[in-house]
Amino acid sequence: MRRAVYPGSFDPITFGHVDLVRRAAVMFDEVVVAVADNPNKKVLFTHDERRDMAVDALKDIPNSRVIVFRGLLANLVEQEDCCAIIRGMRAVSDFEYEFQMALMNRKLSPKAETVFLVPSLRYVYLSSNTIKEVAKHDGKIDDLVPEIVLKHLKEKFGHK
Ligand code: PNS
């Protein structure tokens, strides 16, 4: 079984993330979408909310599974017996952080390779942060996030 982990904050999951899971699901037998519960990171949604939205958004990708994780990704890689770590690469600005993280993860967990995937051009400019910013001001994002996410964002920001 070739299993990959796709870690992230997913605060919230967007169609850019879903696009990457679809691509990874073709390459691996199973994709574990790992929602980070990092107490030091300021997030809009709780880890339960982020997990539940991801579960709903990915329900039609049968070889994907969503979990919440705490602590080092390298430990999760061992626990889940993953051979790869999936990360999205959208622009050159992503590179430095991703490069550092990939090398540190390789040091901690040498058997897993980091695999960078590029999302569809339609979603390449998307980030959870810009989605939250637009949603806060009730901007139109219905073609950028799953319906469940749209609903949660409207609730959070008190829009109808
Ligand atoms: O979506 P994000 O916020 O860019 O995801 C970052 C994430 C969760 C993948 C990263 O912070 C992470 O792996 N955190 C777990 C702790 C860890 O292993 N840190 C060392 C990585 S070099």
mmCIF file of C-alpha atoms and ligand atoms in Angstrom:
data_model
loop_
_atom_site.group_PDB
_atom_site.id
_atom_site.type_symbol
_atom_site.label_atom_id
_atom_site.label_comp_id
_atom_site.label_asym_id
_atom_site.label_seq_id
_atom_site.Cartn_x
_atom_site.Cartn_y
_atom_site.Cartn_z
ATOM 1 C CA MET A 1 0.000 0.000 0.000
ATOM 2 C CA ARG A 2 1.510 3.322 -1.079
ATOM 3 C CA ARG A 3 0.149 5.916 1.314
ATOM 4 C CA ALA A 4 0.765 9.670 1.218
ATOM 5 C CA VAL A 5 0.024 12.274 3.838
ATOM 6 C CA TYR A 6 -1.180 15.744 2.876
ATOM 7 C CA PRO A 7 -0.669 17.939 5.944
ATOM 8 C CA GLY A 8 -1.914 21.480 6.398
ATOM 9 C CA SER A 9 -3.939 23.893 8.454
ATOM 10 C CA PHE A 10 -6.949 23.713 6.099
ATOM 11 C CA ASP A 11 -8.417 26.814 7.761
ATOM 12 C CA PRO A 12 -10.613 26.291 5.778
ATOM 13 C CA ILE A 13 -10.226 23.741 2.967
ATOM 14 C CA THR A 14 -10.583 25.338 -0.508
ATOM 15 C CA PHE A 15 -11.079 23.969 -4.011
ATOM 16 C CA GLY A 16 -7.307 24.375 -4.389
ATOM 17 C CA HIS A 17 -6.768 21.782 -1.634
ATOM 18 C CA VAL A 18 -9.467 19.500 -3.064
ATOM 19 C CA ASP A 19 -7.783 19.713 -6.469
ATOM 20 C CA LEU A 20 -4.483 18.567 -4.933
ATOM 21 C CA VAL A 21 -6.113 15.657 -3.076
ATOM 22 C CA ARG A 22 -7.670 14.519 -6.376
ATOM 23 C CA ARG A 23 -4.278 14.602 -8.077
ATOM 24 C CA ALA A 24 -2.561 12.790 -5.211
ATOM 25 C CA ALA A 25 -5.345 10.188 -5.052
ATOM 26 C CA VAL A 26 -4.436 9.122 -8.599
ATOM 27 C CA MET A 27 -0.771 8.683 -7.671
ATOM 28 C CA PHE A 28 -1.151 6.877 -4.323
ATOM 29 C CA ASP A 29 -3.332 4.070 -2.955
ATOM 30 C CA GLU A 30 -4.424 6.244 -0.054
ATOM 31 C CA VAL A 31 -4.135 9.945 0.776
ATOM 32 C CA VAL A 32 -4.330 10.884 4.449
ATOM 33 C CA VAL A 33 -5.376 14.511 4.743
ATOM 34 C CA ALA A 34 -3.880 15.595 8.066
ATOM 35 C CA VAL A 35 -5.394 18.678 9.681
ATOM 36 C CA ALA A 36 -2.808 20.248 11.989
ATOM 37 C CA ASP A 37 -3.911 21.085 15.500
ATOM 38 C CA ASN A 38 -1.207 23.597 16.341
ATOM 39 C CA PRO A 39 -2.050 25.532 19.521
ATOM 40 C CA ASN A 40 0.481 28.261 18.552
ATOM 41 C CA LYS A 41 -1.174 29.062 15.227
ATOM 42 C CA LYS A 42 -4.047 31.545 15.135
ATOM 43 C CA VAL A 43 -6.895 29.890 13.250
ATOM 44 C CA LEU A 44 -10.471 30.858 12.478
ATOM 45 C CA PHE A 45 -11.948 27.368 12.794
ATOM 46 C CA THR A 46 -11.411 24.738 15.508
ATOM 47 C CA HIS A 47 -9.673 21.533 14.483
ATOM 48 C CA ASP A 48 -13.014 19.702 14.670
ATOM 49 C CA GLU A 49 -14.638 22.228 12.324
ATOM 50 C CA ARG A 50 -11.685 22.065 9.921
ATOM 51 C CA ARG A 51 -11.786 18.255 9.962
ATOM 52 C CA ASP A 52 -15.562 18.103 9.435
ATOM 53 C CA MET A 53 -15.417 20.521 6.490
ATOM 54 C CA ALA A 54 -12.581 18.509 4.913
ATOM 55 C CA VAL A 55 -14.485 15.225 5.387
ATOM 56 C CA ASP A 56 -17.505 16.667 3.593
ATOM 57 C CA ALA A 57 -15.432 18.313 0.833
ATOM 58 C CA LEU A 58 -13.565 15.065 0.090
ATOM 59 C CA LYS A 59 -16.447 12.607 0.419
ATOM 60 C CA ASP A 60 -16.340 11.723 -3.288
ATOM 61 C CA ILE A 61 -12.633 10.782 -3.225
ATOM 62 C CA PRO A 62 -12.887 7.246 -1.784
ATOM 63 C CA ASN A 63 -9.168 6.683 -1.222
ATOM 64 C CA SER A 64 -8.827 9.806 0.915
ATOM 65 C CA ARG A 65 -9.155 9.920 4.707
ATOM 66 C CA VAL A 66 -9.134 12.932 7.018
ATOM 67 C CA ILE A 67 -7.468 12.993 10.430
ATOM 68 C CA VAL A 68 -6.397 15.621 12.964
ATOM 69 C CA PHE A 69 -2.780 15.517 14.138
ATOM 70 C CA ARG A 70 -0.717 17.189 16.816
ATOM 71 C CA GLY A 71 3.048 17.379 17.115
ATOM 72 C CA LEU A 72 5.615 16.505 14.506
ATOM 73 C CA LEU A 73 4.574 15.549 11.012
ATOM 74 C CA ALA A 74 7.522 13.138 10.908
ATOM 75 C CA ASN A 75 5.927 11.137 13.756
ATOM 76 C CA LEU A 76 2.666 10.939 11.850
ATOM 77 C CA VAL A 77 4.535 9.755 8.765
ATOM 78 C CA GLU A 78 5.898 6.863 10.843
ATOM 79 C CA GLN A 79 2.573 6.047 12.535
ATOM 80 C CA GLU A 80 0.636 6.033 9.277
ATOM 81 C CA ASP A 81 3.456 4.340 7.336
ATOM 82 C CA CYS A 82 3.524 6.982 4.605
ATOM 83 C CA CYS A 83 6.008 6.996 1.731
ATOM 84 C CA ALA A 84 5.267 10.573 0.686
ATOM 85 C CA ILE A 85 4.315 14.007 1.989
ATOM 86 C CA ILE A 86 2.178 16.033 -0.398
ATOM 87 C CA ARG A 87 2.480 19.801 -0.478
ATOM 88 C CA GLY A 88 1.085 22.331 -2.924
ATOM 89 C CA MET A 89 3.360 24.721 -4.786
ATOM 90 C CA ARG A 90 1.552 27.738 -6.191
ATOM 91 C CA ALA A 91 4.211 30.373 -6.732
ATOM 92 C CA VAL A 92 7.896 31.088 -6.220
ATOM 93 C CA SER A 93 6.960 32.746 -2.914
ATOM 94 C CA ASP A 94 5.990 29.313 -1.540
ATOM 95 C CA PHE A 95 9.392 27.889 -2.347
ATOM 96 C CA GLU A 96 11.671 28.876 0.512
ATOM 97 C CA TYR A 97 9.368 27.778 3.325
ATOM 98 C CA GLU A 98 8.480 24.560 1.518
ATOM 99 C CA PHE A 99 12.134 23.798 0.728
ATOM 100 C CA GLN A 100 13.143 24.165 4.383
ATOM 101 C CA MET A 101 10.220 22.082 5.554
ATOM 102 C CA ALA A 102 10.917 19.328 3.016
ATOM 103 C CA LEU A 103 14.564 19.070 4.076
ATOM 104 C CA MET A 104 13.735 19.048 7.782
ATOM 105 C CA ASN A 105 11.078 16.387 7.236
ATOM 106 C CA ARG A 106 13.588 14.324 5.231
ATOM 107 C CA LYS A 107 16.072 14.561 8.102
ATOM 108 C CA LEU A 108 13.440 13.455 10.620
ATOM 109 C CA SER A 109 11.799 10.860 8.417
ATOM 110 C CA PRO A 110 14.156 9.848 5.570
ATOM 111 C CA LYS A 111 11.862 7.225 4.058
ATOM 112 C CA ALA A 112 9.197 9.751 3.050
ATOM 113 C CA GLU A 113 9.747 11.969 0.005
ATOM 114 C CA THR A 114 8.050 15.341 -0.206
ATOM 115 C CA VAL A 115 6.075 15.554 -3.441
ATOM 116 C CA PHE A 116 5.094 19.017 -4.646
ATOM 117 C CA LEU A 117 1.955 19.257 -6.709
ATOM 118 C CA VAL A 118 0.722 22.261 -8.666
ATOM 119 C CA PRO A 119 -3.013 22.944 -8.545
ATOM 120 C CA SER A 120 -5.172 23.692 -11.544
ATOM 121 C CA LEU A 121 -4.591 27.186 -12.966
ATOM 122 C CA ARG A 122 -8.126 28.122 -11.835
ATOM 123 C CA TYR A 123 -7.046 27.798 -8.229
ATOM 124 C CA VAL A 124 -3.388 28.731 -8.338
ATOM 125 C CA TYR A 125 -3.903 32.134 -6.671
ATOM 126 C CA LEU A 126 -6.102 30.717 -3.900
ATOM 127 C CA SER A 127 -5.159 30.584 -0.244
ATOM 128 C CA SER A 128 -7.206 30.043 2.904
ATOM 129 C CA ASN A 129 -6.138 33.499 4.084
ATOM 130 C CA THR A 130 -7.464 35.323 1.024
ATOM 131 C CA ILE A 131 -10.667 33.285 1.208
ATOM 132 C CA LYS A 132 -11.185 34.364 4.831
ATOM 133 C CA GLU A 133 -10.471 37.991 3.954
ATOM 134 C CA VAL A 134 -13.007 38.021 1.114
ATOM 135 C CA ALA A 135 -15.569 36.042 3.150
ATOM 136 C CA LYS A 136 -15.278 38.507 6.019
ATOM 137 C CA HIS A 137 -16.504 41.240 3.684
ATOM 138 C CA ASP A 138 -19.142 38.953 2.169
ATOM 139 C CA GLY A 139 -17.410 38.786 -1.220
ATOM 140 C CA LYS A 140 -18.289 36.147 -3.791
ATOM 141 C CA ILE A 141 -16.351 32.914 -3.213
ATOM 142 C CA ASP A 142 -18.936 30.249 -4.046
ATOM 143 C CA ASP A 143 -16.832 28.951 -6.962
ATOM 144 C CA LEU A 144 -13.674 28.742 -4.811
ATOM 145 C CA VAL A 145 -14.732 26.730 -1.759
ATOM 146 C CA PRO A 146 -17.008 23.729 -1.123
ATOM 147 C CA GLU A 147 -20.602 24.500 -0.103
ATOM 148 C CA ILE A 148 -20.049 23.369 3.484
ATOM 149 C CA VAL A 149 -17.169 25.844 3.809
ATOM 150 C CA LEU A 150 -19.266 28.653 2.388
ATOM 151 C CA LYS A 151 -21.930 27.896 4.997
ATOM 152 C CA HIS A 152 -19.411 27.862 7.863
ATOM 153 C CA LEU A 153 -17.767 31.101 6.703
ATOM 154 C CA LYS A 154 -21.140 32.877 6.481
ATOM 155 C CA GLU A 155 -21.981 31.696 10.002
ATOM 156 C CA LYS A 156 -18.597 32.776 11.392
ATOM 157 C CA PHE A 157 -18.818 36.246 9.881
ATOM 158 C CA GLY A 158 -22.552 36.679 10.491
ATOM 159 C CA HIS A 159 -23.596 36.943 6.824
ATOM 160 C CA LYS A 160 -26.791 35.513 5.356
HETATM 161 O O1 PNS B 1 -1.180 24.770 5.708
HETATM 162 P P1 PNS B 1 0.086 25.132 6.422
HETATM 163 O O2 PNS B 1 -0.229 26.025 7.604
HETATM 164 O O3 PNS B 1 1.132 25.712 5.508
HETATM 165 O O4 PNS B 1 0.678 23.753 7.009
HETATM 166 C C1 PNS B 1 1.860 23.741 7.766
HETATM 167 C C2 PNS B 1 2.063 22.352 8.402
HETATM 168 C C3 PNS B 1 0.890 21.995 9.279
HETATM 169 C C4 PNS B 1 2.207 21.316 7.314
HETATM 170 C C5 PNS B 1 3.388 22.414 9.212
HETATM 171 O O5 PNS B 1 3.342 23.489 10.093
HETATM 172 C C6 PNS B 1 3.645 21.126 9.999
HETATM 173 O O6 PNS B 1 4.012 20.130 9.436
HETATM 174 N N1 PNS B 1 3.423 21.179 11.315
HETATM 175 C C7 PNS B 1 3.624 20.063 12.190
HETATM 176 C C8 PNS B 1 4.844 20.281 13.078
HETATM 177 C C9 PNS B 1 6.102 19.900 12.338
HETATM 178 O O7 PNS B 1 6.325 18.770 11.982
HETATM 179 N N2 PNS B 1 6.960 20.902 12.120
HETATM 180 C C10 PNS B 1 8.237 20.718 11.451
HETATM 181 C C11 PNS B 1 8.094 20.852 9.963
HETATM 182 S S1 PNS B 1 9.632 21.350 9.347
#
